[in-house]
Amino acid sequence: MGKGYYISKHLATAAMVLAAIALVTIIALSVVYNREKSKNAAKFSKATTLPVFPTPKTSNEPWDKYRLPDTLSPQYYNVTLWPRLVKNANGMYIFTGISGVMFTCEKKTDLILIHSNKLNLTVFKGHHAKLTGLSGVTAPAIKTTWFQSETQYLVIQLEGKLKPGKDYWLYTEFTGELADDLEGFYRSEYMENGEKKIIAITQMQATYARKAFPCFDEPGMKAVFHITLIHDRGTTALSNSQEISKTNNPSLNLGPHNCLTETIFGPTKRMSTYLIAFVVSDFTYIDAKDKKGVLVRIWARKKAIEDRQGDYALNITQPILEFFEKYYNTSYPLSKSDQIALPDFNSGAMENWGLVAYRETALLYDPRTSANGNKQRIVTVVSHELAHMWFGNLVTVKWWNDLWLNEGFASYVEYLGADYAEPTWNMKDQTILYDLQSAFAVDSLTSSHPLSRKEEEVNTPSEISEMFNTISYSKGAAVLKMLSEFLTESVLRIHAVDQTPGIKLPYSVHEIMNRWILQMGFPVVTIDTRTGNVSQKHFLLEPEAVVDRKSEFNYEWFVPIKWMKKGQVQDQLWLLQKSVSKNEWVLANLHVSGYFRVNYDLGNWERLLSQLESNHQVIPVVNRAQILDDAFNLARASIINITLALRTTKYLLHEREYIPWEAALRNLNYFFQLFDRSEVYGAMQAYLKKQVKPLFEYFGTISSNWTTVPSGHTDQFTQIIALSLACSTGVEGCRELTRSWFKKWMQNPPNNAIHPNLRSTVYCNAIAAGGAEEWNFGWQMFQKATVAAEAVKLRSALACTKVPWLLNRYLEYTMNPEKIRKQDATSTIGYIASNIIGQPLAWDFVRANWDYFFKLYGTGSFIFSGLIRDVTYRFCTPFELSQLKRFQKDNAETGFGSGTQALQQAIEKTTAKIKWLEGNKEPVLQWFLSESA
Ligand code: BES
Ligand code: ZN
């Protein structure tokens, strides 16, 4: 292995070199759990069944294994790449390249395995590479070379052995396709002033660096990279490091070289291959120097920079970098920080070291057309990616099984960085919506899995891709937040895990954390105020579900419970330890600092409900949201009565805060999906109409009849909820209002007077109420949009039409990248599926085209899980369940790639809903009828 800093191994080195104590904490945490994991390995492996990932075909040949052997370790690479931004004679876009890697032999071997995928390597004397020994060492001759396509290796067998401790140089020349597949070195296209522009860009995570040049493509195989790009004069080349020279008309052995420029970049730090990036474009930038002289630049299309869409990102980057320097107690590790907005990009953003890449919507903000939600997205994504510049990039997981540490940590601290940049936005409270509650939704299924996976469980590119899931991100963030809450943020930051000065814990940190990291799921804590008894149970959405996966901790957790009694904050208590005093109203999981749900005896539920209705402000905002979410989910799991859950929405008449409304809306939405095809729908609509009316009127008043927006950041979100719920439930005046705004715009485009915050709702309502004329207008505006955030609003609104042929045509468009970009195809299908008319159409479409999508996106892509989740979201009947199972069977051969878990989850959720509906539909109907009367 190389000498980089790995979370699981080089603790001491990392600590010394970095003096980054926050990192040390997490490193120590991971060391602790690795230790525990191996201690328990024997026990574990016997007891544990692994239903999710199929075990790879075993073979004894090293080239059939997905993991590299530990015989060689790369030191540095010299890579030169030349992307062609015009088609060649065969109508293809290609790149050519040369690459050399210096590696050290760690163990005697006559075999070199190096990743290489979809590259066409030049043959020298019958072999695909040249090998030389360094410092006077003679390299053995190459016996034979070939490609092992399944494991994506270039295999080089040698006549003799490489010698331990000696260094060698492996040289290759190659060409590759600069495809539009969003993976590796690829191309992106966009229109500017009626002209089609092509740029060359990269996305290496997790296993695509091997598609750009041959490399030891594992995160633990860190090396230094010397990168050189050849490009047309007049275009700009960017990479992880600063450029050190730029030469026109370089002398090249790569072919004709008129009007070319060669840009050479300085050596990178020692880093993982998945963080490499290069870009060739004619983008422009804005820049600034931070206090320590670090050059900060925002790059984008010329028009976007001219329109000042990069300004917001530039303004927040500086405080965010400053925040993380303090937080990690370590300077920003590089001399420059580039961030670039790309028209075609598969994920939201990517933390390439020194050259972070974003979707346009995640970096570009146009105050005239972007909503405040778009702005919030930018500050959180930038904060997330910049957090990785230290945690993830400087200190890196050795293998993808530990991805949760990387992504979970960034997902936790992104709120801290965003809060620092936008202190009035209440960012930290929002974690409960975007992390805790979304993690609960999948972690309450038996198909869930522990945060930490064993190294052997994660091998293939699809398995790696599947690690980028809600558990790694959101549960990771929620569990780390809980840790920081009981240790306090400063102890988390400043001290290693076994020293927690001033904090008394009943168990060691690693004993506590192991239970959250090594076993899946979470507890529901039940507090019985009649007896004072506090108990816990593994929370499962389907109470009778059989949990195949065994836990060495028997699904019991050490639960830190913060709580309040009659409005007074009490000392934290620790389950399995204590009991609460009797007969007082209590509220547990105060400030929702813990990753668990709470149930109470009926008497206490009644006391909480009446507190909510008489004076809800005594209960903290986030707890109001959590009471709702817990109650609805306890009811779905048949632990409490559904009418009790429904009653938690009655106080909403008085609620004006965003977080509780959003939590309510999500749970009610779930009800909409269950009931909007049944007789419950009418009664439910009537009830909700009654509940939202005061909110709608309140915002109408404070916004001078919808002509201004409230000043508070989250109040602006609540205003959107008020408008959209009022229109969907038919509150008088709402639909007329939105229709008239849209009409004005249609009559006089492009002058759009609709406030950016309200556009999504207004567009959706108008297109839903209209026909082909409205739809076609929306489509035209979509195609003309020069601000990505505006395009998304239209793209999602176009899915709101109720006209089946329009929806079907729109579905067809998702297969045509000229109409809908590939990066947007699956989310567009998802929008269509959330429409009651569109859902069956989308489901048929996905079933019919599964093979096609699979080929289009490769087997590694992140996006399948979302696609399956979205098109099956409404399923709740036995017939739909049988269709799902049929789909699973029919495509068993093609497979589901990174959507495998999502399919499992869909089946489990549908099964649970069918059972639940059997006993609950009637009481729900009765309740809505009685409450809406
Ligand atoms: N490292 C990821 C990007 C990524 C995701 C690469 C999946 C390959 C596969 C990046 O740090 C990330 O997490 N991006 C998020 C946005 C973030 C704010 C949660 C994304 O792309 O959605
Ligand atoms: Zn991330």
mmCIF file of C-alpha atoms in Angstrom, residues 362-634:
data_model
loop_
_atom_site.group_PDB
_atom_site.id
_atom_site.type_symbol
_atom_site.label_atom_id
_atom_site.label_comp_id
_atom_site.label_asym_id
_atom_site.label_seq_id
_atom_site.Cartn_x
_atom_site.Cartn_y
_atom_site.Cartn_z
ATOM 1 C CA ALA A 362 -25.784 23.317 -7.563
ATOM 2 C CA LEU A 363 -23.445 26.245 -8.227
ATOM 3 C CA LEU A 364 -25.142 28.957 -10.285
ATOM 4 C CA TYR A 365 -27.562 31.428 -8.794
ATOM 5 C CA ASP A 366 -29.427 34.128 -10.639
ATOM 6 C CA PRO A 367 -31.213 36.454 -8.233
ATOM 7 C CA ARG A 368 -33.774 37.432 -10.869
ATOM 8 C CA THR A 369 -34.950 33.897 -11.595
ATOM 9 C CA SER A 370 -33.636 31.523 -8.904
ATOM 10 C CA ALA A 371 -35.676 30.725 -5.805
ATOM 11 C CA ASN A 372 -34.334 30.913 -2.272
ATOM 12 C CA GLY A 373 -34.480 27.112 -2.237
ATOM 13 C CA ASN A 374 -32.024 27.116 -5.138
ATOM 14 C CA LYS A 375 -29.768 29.362 -3.115
ATOM 15 C CA GLN A 376 -29.949 27.069 -0.123
ATOM 16 C CA ARG A 377 -29.079 24.102 -2.321
ATOM 17 C CA ILE A 378 -25.949 25.947 -3.486
ATOM 18 C CA VAL A 379 -24.711 26.826 -0.031
ATOM 19 C CA THR A 380 -25.200 23.259 1.224
ATOM 20 C CA VAL A 381 -23.629 21.567 -1.784
ATOM 21 C CA VAL A 382 -20.638 23.913 -1.795
ATOM 22 C CA SER A 383 -20.232 23.383 1.928
ATOM 23 C CA HIS A 384 -20.472 19.605 1.506
ATOM 24 C CA GLU A 385 -17.878 19.446 -1.250
ATOM 25 C CA LEU A 386 -15.475 21.837 0.441
ATOM 26 C CA ALA A 387 -15.746 19.758 3.619
ATOM 27 C CA HIS A 388 -14.386 16.849 1.571
ATOM 28 C CA MET A 389 -11.253 18.861 0.717
ATOM 29 C CA TRP A 390 -10.038 17.806 4.149
ATOM 30 C CA PHE A 391 -12.205 14.892 5.162
ATOM 31 C CA GLY A 392 -12.212 12.482 2.278
ATOM 32 C CA ASN A 393 -9.439 13.996 0.194
ATOM 33 C CA LEU A 394 -6.633 14.645 2.668
ATOM 34 C CA VAL A 395 -7.726 11.714 4.797
ATOM 35 C CA THR A 396 -9.342 8.974 2.771
ATOM 36 C CA VAL A 397 -11.108 5.695 3.359
ATOM 37 C CA LYS A 398 -8.990 2.758 2.274
ATOM 38 C CA TRP A 399 -11.882 1.009 0.587
ATOM 39 C CA TRP A 400 -15.482 1.813 -0.354
ATOM 40 C CA ASN A 401 -17.008 -0.289 2.419
ATOM 41 C CA ASP A 402 -16.227 2.642 4.738
ATOM 42 C CA LEU A 403 -17.781 5.224 2.418
ATOM 43 C CA TRP A 404 -20.315 6.203 5.067
ATOM 44 C CA LEU A 405 -17.570 7.907 7.073
ATOM 45 C CA ASN A 406 -16.665 10.049 4.103
ATOM 46 C CA GLU A 407 -20.161 10.916 2.911
ATOM 47 C CA GLY A 408 -21.850 10.817 6.303
ATOM 48 C CA PHE A 409 -19.303 13.178 7.775
ATOM 49 C CA ALA A 410 -19.539 15.624 4.860
ATOM 50 C CA SER A 411 -23.338 15.423 5.052
ATOM 51 C CA TYR A 412 -23.210 16.290 8.732
ATOM 52 C CA VAL A 413 -20.728 19.167 8.560
ATOM 53 C CA GLU A 414 -22.261 20.657 5.420
ATOM 54 C CA TYR A 415 -24.907 22.154 7.708
ATOM 55 C CA LEU A 416 -22.268 23.639 10.001
ATOM 56 C CA GLY A 417 -20.456 25.282 7.085
ATOM 57 C CA ALA A 418 -23.698 26.487 5.514
ATOM 58 C CA ASP A 419 -24.836 27.857 8.859
ATOM 59 C CA TYR A 420 -21.605 29.828 9.138
ATOM 60 C CA ALA A 421 -22.069 31.308 5.665
ATOM 61 C CA GLU A 422 -25.796 31.993 6.148
ATOM 62 C CA PRO A 423 -26.263 32.399 9.898
ATOM 63 C CA THR A 424 -29.879 33.579 9.716
ATOM 64 C CA TRP A 425 -31.184 30.587 7.807
ATOM 65 C CA ASN A 426 -31.571 28.099 10.609
ATOM 66 C CA MET A 427 -29.711 25.531 8.587
ATOM 67 C CA LYS A 428 -28.839 23.182 11.421
ATOM 68 C CA ASP A 429 -32.472 22.482 12.267
ATOM 69 C CA GLN A 430 -33.167 21.336 8.750
ATOM 70 C CA THR A 431 -30.989 18.227 9.175
ATOM 71 C CA ILE A 432 -33.917 16.491 10.792
ATOM 72 C CA LEU A 433 -35.879 16.729 7.540
ATOM 73 C CA TYR A 434 -33.117 15.956 5.104
ATOM 74 C CA ASP A 435 -31.074 13.426 7.058
ATOM 75 C CA LEU A 436 -32.785 11.955 10.088
ATOM 76 C CA GLN A 437 -36.262 11.489 8.639
ATOM 77 C CA SER A 438 -35.096 10.305 5.246
ATOM 78 C CA ALA A 439 -32.753 7.807 6.866
ATOM 79 C CA PHE A 440 -35.540 6.511 9.125
ATOM 80 C CA ALA A 441 -37.647 5.796 6.052
ATOM 81 C CA VAL A 442 -35.245 3.174 4.690
ATOM 82 C CA ASP A 443 -33.628 2.092 7.939
ATOM 83 C CA SER A 444 -36.966 0.821 9.250
ATOM 84 C CA LEU A 445 -37.038 -1.920 6.610
ATOM 85 C CA THR A 446 -35.574 -5.388 7.051
ATOM 86 C CA SER A 447 -33.747 -4.849 3.754
ATOM 87 C CA SER A 448 -31.637 -2.129 5.392
ATOM 88 C CA HIS A 449 -28.010 -2.725 6.271
ATOM 89 C CA PRO A 450 -25.494 -1.475 8.844
ATOM 90 C CA LEU A 451 -23.558 1.734 8.170
ATOM 91 C CA SER A 452 -20.359 -0.218 8.148
ATOM 92 C CA ARG A 453 -19.948 -3.051 5.712
ATOM 93 C CA LYS A 454 -17.237 -5.638 5.668
ATOM 94 C CA GLU A 455 -14.540 -5.068 3.106
ATOM 95 C CA GLU A 456 -15.337 -8.339 1.345
ATOM 96 C CA GLU A 457 -18.979 -7.339 0.876
ATOM 97 C CA VAL A 458 -18.167 -4.532 -1.540
ATOM 98 C CA ASN A 459 -16.402 -5.484 -4.749
ATOM 99 C CA THR A 460 -17.943 -4.750 -8.137
ATOM 100 C CA PRO A 461 -18.507 -1.256 -9.571
ATOM 101 C CA SER A 462 -22.274 -1.670 -9.027
ATOM 102 C CA GLU A 463 -21.780 -2.702 -5.431
ATOM 103 C CA ILE A 464 -19.533 0.304 -4.911
ATOM 104 C CA SER A 465 -22.070 2.557 -6.561
ATOM 105 C CA GLU A 466 -24.798 1.213 -4.321
ATOM 106 C CA MET A 467 -22.846 2.416 -1.284
ATOM 107 C CA PHE A 468 -23.756 5.999 -2.232
ATOM 108 C CA ASN A 469 -27.115 5.597 -0.588
ATOM 109 C CA THR A 470 -29.340 7.123 2.047
ATOM 110 C CA ILE A 471 -27.807 4.994 4.771
ATOM 111 C CA SER A 472 -24.251 6.212 4.070
ATOM 112 C CA TYR A 473 -25.261 9.830 3.625
ATOM 113 C CA SER A 474 -28.212 10.476 5.854
ATOM 114 C CA LYS A 475 -27.937 7.878 8.575
ATOM 115 C CA GLY A 476 -24.205 8.589 8.624
ATOM 116 C CA ALA A 477 -24.906 12.273 9.178
ATOM 117 C CA ALA A 478 -27.627 11.664 11.775
ATOM 118 C CA VAL A 479 -25.510 9.258 13.817
ATOM 119 C CA LEU A 480 -22.484 11.590 13.743
ATOM 120 C CA LYS A 481 -24.753 14.432 14.800
ATOM 121 C CA MET A 482 -25.969 12.346 17.734
ATOM 122 C CA LEU A 483 -22.345 11.669 18.688
ATOM 123 C CA SER A 484 -21.576 15.374 18.610
ATOM 124 C CA GLU A 485 -24.652 16.086 20.714
ATOM 125 C CA PHE A 486 -23.685 13.800 23.544
ATOM 126 C CA LEU A 487 -19.992 14.586 23.369
ATOM 127 C CA THR A 488 -20.639 18.241 22.528
ATOM 128 C CA GLU A 489 -19.294 19.653 19.281
ATOM 129 C CA SER A 490 -16.066 20.910 20.859
ATOM 130 C CA VAL A 491 -15.211 17.544 22.387
ATOM 131 C CA LEU A 492 -16.009 15.866 19.092
ATOM 132 C CA ARG A 493 -13.711 18.328 17.410
ATOM 133 C CA ILE A 494 -10.887 18.514 19.893
ATOM 134 C CA HIS A 495 -10.491 15.188 21.620
ATOM 135 C CA ALA A 496 -9.993 11.637 20.541
ATOM 136 C CA VAL A 497 -12.764 9.239 21.345
ATOM 137 C CA ASP A 498 -11.432 7.605 24.459
ATOM 138 C CA GLN A 499 -10.821 10.921 26.204
ATOM 139 C CA THR A 500 -13.909 12.941 26.828
ATOM 140 C CA PRO A 501 -13.023 15.526 29.476
ATOM 141 C CA GLY A 502 -15.921 16.923 31.387
ATOM 142 C CA ILE A 503 -18.361 14.477 29.843
ATOM 143 C CA LYS A 504 -19.494 11.535 31.919
ATOM 144 C CA LEU A 505 -20.608 8.616 29.849
ATOM 145 C CA PRO A 506 -21.905 5.322 31.203
ATOM 146 C CA TYR A 507 -20.134 3.417 28.436
ATOM 147 C CA SER A 508 -17.103 4.144 26.298
ATOM 148 C CA VAL A 509 -17.685 6.021 23.082
ATOM 149 C CA HIS A 510 -16.795 3.025 21.003
ATOM 150 C CA GLU A 511 -19.141 0.753 22.951
ATOM 151 C CA ILE A 512 -21.897 3.232 22.304
ATOM 152 C CA MET A 513 -21.083 3.871 18.674
ATOM 153 C CA ASN A 514 -20.590 0.229 17.732
ATOM 154 C CA ARG A 515 -24.242 -0.380 18.317
ATOM 155 C CA TRP A 516 -25.200 2.350 15.872
ATOM 156 C CA ILE A 517 -22.561 1.518 13.287
ATOM 157 C CA LEU A 518 -22.419 -2.255 13.236
ATOM 158 C CA GLN A 519 -26.105 -3.069 13.423
ATOM 159 C CA MET A 520 -28.743 -1.789 11.051
ATOM 160 C CA GLY A 521 -31.928 -0.034 12.108
ATOM 161 C CA PHE A 522 -32.744 2.094 15.130
ATOM 162 C CA PRO A 523 -34.905 1.824 18.228
ATOM 163 C CA VAL A 524 -38.271 3.183 19.149
ATOM 164 C CA VAL A 525 -37.995 4.268 22.756
ATOM 165 C CA THR A 526 -41.204 3.913 24.737
ATOM 166 C CA ILE A 527 -41.757 6.041 27.777
ATOM 167 C CA ASP A 528 -44.508 5.002 30.088
ATOM 168 C CA THR A 529 -45.267 7.903 32.368
ATOM 169 C CA ARG A 530 -47.610 5.741 34.441
ATOM 170 C CA THR A 531 -44.755 3.567 35.671
ATOM 171 C CA GLY A 532 -41.728 5.680 34.822
ATOM 172 C CA ASN A 533 -40.481 2.806 32.711
ATOM 173 C CA VAL A 534 -38.327 3.463 29.650
ATOM 174 C CA SER A 535 -37.812 0.671 27.157
ATOM 175 C CA GLN A 536 -36.650 0.179 23.579
ATOM 176 C CA LYS A 537 -37.432 -2.023 20.588
ATOM 177 C CA HIS A 538 -36.054 -2.318 17.055
ATOM 178 C CA PHE A 539 -38.397 -0.138 14.956
ATOM 179 C CA LEU A 540 -39.730 -1.926 11.878
ATOM 180 C CA LEU A 541 -42.253 -0.535 9.453
ATOM 181 C CA GLU A 542 -43.765 -3.944 9.102
ATOM 182 C CA PRO A 543 -44.235 -5.275 12.618
ATOM 183 C CA GLU A 544 -44.332 -8.920 11.621
ATOM 184 C CA ALA A 545 -41.393 -8.759 9.244
ATOM 185 C CA VAL A 546 -38.719 -11.348 9.831
ATOM 186 C CA VAL A 547 -35.259 -9.892 10.314
ATOM 187 C CA ASP A 548 -32.835 -12.258 8.625
ATOM 188 C CA ARG A 549 -29.779 -10.259 9.399
ATOM 189 C CA LYS A 550 -28.528 -11.146 12.872
ATOM 190 C CA SER A 551 -26.985 -8.581 15.154
ATOM 191 C CA GLU A 552 -24.407 -9.352 17.792
ATOM 192 C CA PHE A 553 -26.063 -6.650 19.886
ATOM 193 C CA ASN A 554 -29.550 -8.159 19.545
ATOM 194 C CA TYR A 555 -30.910 -4.932 18.162
ATOM 195 C CA GLU A 556 -30.431 -3.047 21.373
ATOM 196 C CA TRP A 557 -28.776 0.337 21.482
ATOM 197 C CA PHE A 558 -27.210 2.616 24.055
ATOM 198 C CA VAL A 559 -29.574 5.520 23.596
ATOM 199 C CA PRO A 560 -28.718 9.034 24.781
ATOM 200 C CA ILE A 561 -32.057 10.610 25.668
ATOM 201 C CA LYS A 562 -32.376 14.328 26.167
ATOM 202 C CA TRP A 563 -35.819 15.212 27.446
ATOM 203 C CA MET A 564 -38.055 17.782 29.013
ATOM 204 C CA LYS A 565 -40.731 17.514 31.660
ATOM 205 C CA LYS A 566 -43.580 20.009 31.808
ATOM 206 C CA GLY A 567 -41.561 22.361 29.608
ATOM 207 C CA GLN A 568 -38.390 22.059 31.737
ATOM 208 C CA VAL A 569 -35.177 20.560 30.341
ATOM 209 C CA GLN A 570 -33.977 17.530 32.344
ATOM 210 C CA ASP A 571 -30.604 15.766 32.663
ATOM 211 C CA GLN A 572 -29.797 13.463 29.809
ATOM 212 C CA LEU A 573 -30.513 9.846 30.581
ATOM 213 C CA TRP A 574 -29.072 6.756 28.994
ATOM 214 C CA LEU A 575 -31.062 3.752 27.993
ATOM 215 C CA LEU A 576 -30.469 0.926 29.178
ATOM 216 C CA GLN A 577 -29.980 2.795 32.450
ATOM 217 C CA LYS A 578 -32.689 4.830 34.015
ATOM 218 C CA SER A 579 -36.333 5.529 34.272
ATOM 219 C CA VAL A 580 -38.245 8.795 34.222
ATOM 220 C CA SER A 581 -40.438 10.082 37.002
ATOM 221 C CA LYS A 582 -44.133 9.351 36.757
ATOM 222 C CA ASN A 583 -47.239 11.231 35.789
ATOM 223 C CA GLU A 584 -45.766 14.367 34.255
ATOM 224 C CA TRP A 585 -45.935 15.331 30.605
ATOM 225 C CA VAL A 586 -42.648 14.452 29.102
ATOM 226 C CA LEU A 587 -41.120 15.031 25.724
ATOM 227 C CA ALA A 588 -38.136 12.924 24.781
ATOM 228 C CA ASN A 589 -35.466 13.314 22.126
ATOM 229 C CA LEU A 590 -35.349 16.996 22.881
ATOM 230 C CA HIS A 591 -34.112 19.018 19.893
ATOM 231 C CA VAL A 592 -34.158 15.723 18.030
ATOM 232 C CA SER A 593 -30.525 15.126 18.816
ATOM 233 C CA GLY A 594 -30.831 11.328 18.781
ATOM 234 C CA TYR A 595 -31.339 8.824 16.003
ATOM 235 C CA PHE A 596 -34.433 7.108 17.399
ATOM 236 C CA ARG A 597 -38.199 7.420 17.490
ATOM 237 C CA VAL A 598 -40.239 7.958 20.644
ATOM 238 C CA ASN A 599 -43.530 6.495 21.775
ATOM 239 C CA TYR A 600 -45.438 7.205 24.993
ATOM 240 C CA ASP A 601 -48.325 5.831 26.969
ATOM 241 C CA LEU A 602 -51.658 7.153 25.782
ATOM 242 C CA GLY A 603 -52.019 9.545 28.702
ATOM 243 C CA ASN A 604 -48.786 11.299 27.756
ATOM 244 C CA TRP A 605 -49.743 11.425 24.074
ATOM 245 C CA GLU A 606 -52.967 13.159 25.127
ATOM 246 C CA ARG A 607 -51.040 15.628 27.242
ATOM 247 C CA LEU A 608 -48.687 16.368 24.335
ATOM 248 C CA LEU A 609 -51.592 16.842 21.933
ATOM 249 C CA SER A 610 -53.320 19.263 24.223
ATOM 250 C CA GLN A 611 -50.071 21.132 24.776
ATOM 251 C CA LEU A 612 -49.718 21.443 20.989
ATOM 252 C CA GLU A 613 -53.217 22.789 20.655
ATOM 253 C CA SER A 614 -53.104 25.167 23.616
ATOM 254 C CA ASN A 615 -49.560 26.536 23.241
ATOM 255 C CA HIS A 616 -47.401 24.724 20.740
ATOM 256 C CA GLN A 617 -44.462 27.067 21.217
ATOM 257 C CA VAL A 618 -43.516 25.453 24.525
ATOM 258 C CA ILE A 619 -42.346 22.534 22.405
ATOM 259 C CA PRO A 620 -39.252 23.286 20.279
ATOM 260 C CA VAL A 621 -39.889 23.658 16.539
ATOM 261 C CA VAL A 622 -37.928 20.566 15.533
ATOM 262 C CA ASN A 623 -39.724 18.489 18.144
ATOM 263 C CA ARG A 624 -43.086 19.577 16.779
ATOM 264 C CA ALA A 625 -41.941 18.204 13.440
ATOM 265 C CA GLN A 626 -40.652 15.040 15.047
ATOM 266 C CA ILE A 627 -43.838 14.405 17.032
ATOM 267 C CA LEU A 628 -45.698 14.416 13.724
ATOM 268 C CA ASP A 629 -43.205 12.197 11.953
ATOM 269 C CA ASP A 630 -42.937 9.750 14.850
ATOM 270 C CA ALA A 631 -46.690 9.533 15.296
ATOM 271 C CA PHE A 632 -47.357 8.834 11.615
ATOM 272 C CA ASN A 633 -44.643 6.228 11.422
ATOM 273 C CA LEU A 634 -45.629 4.548 14.664
#
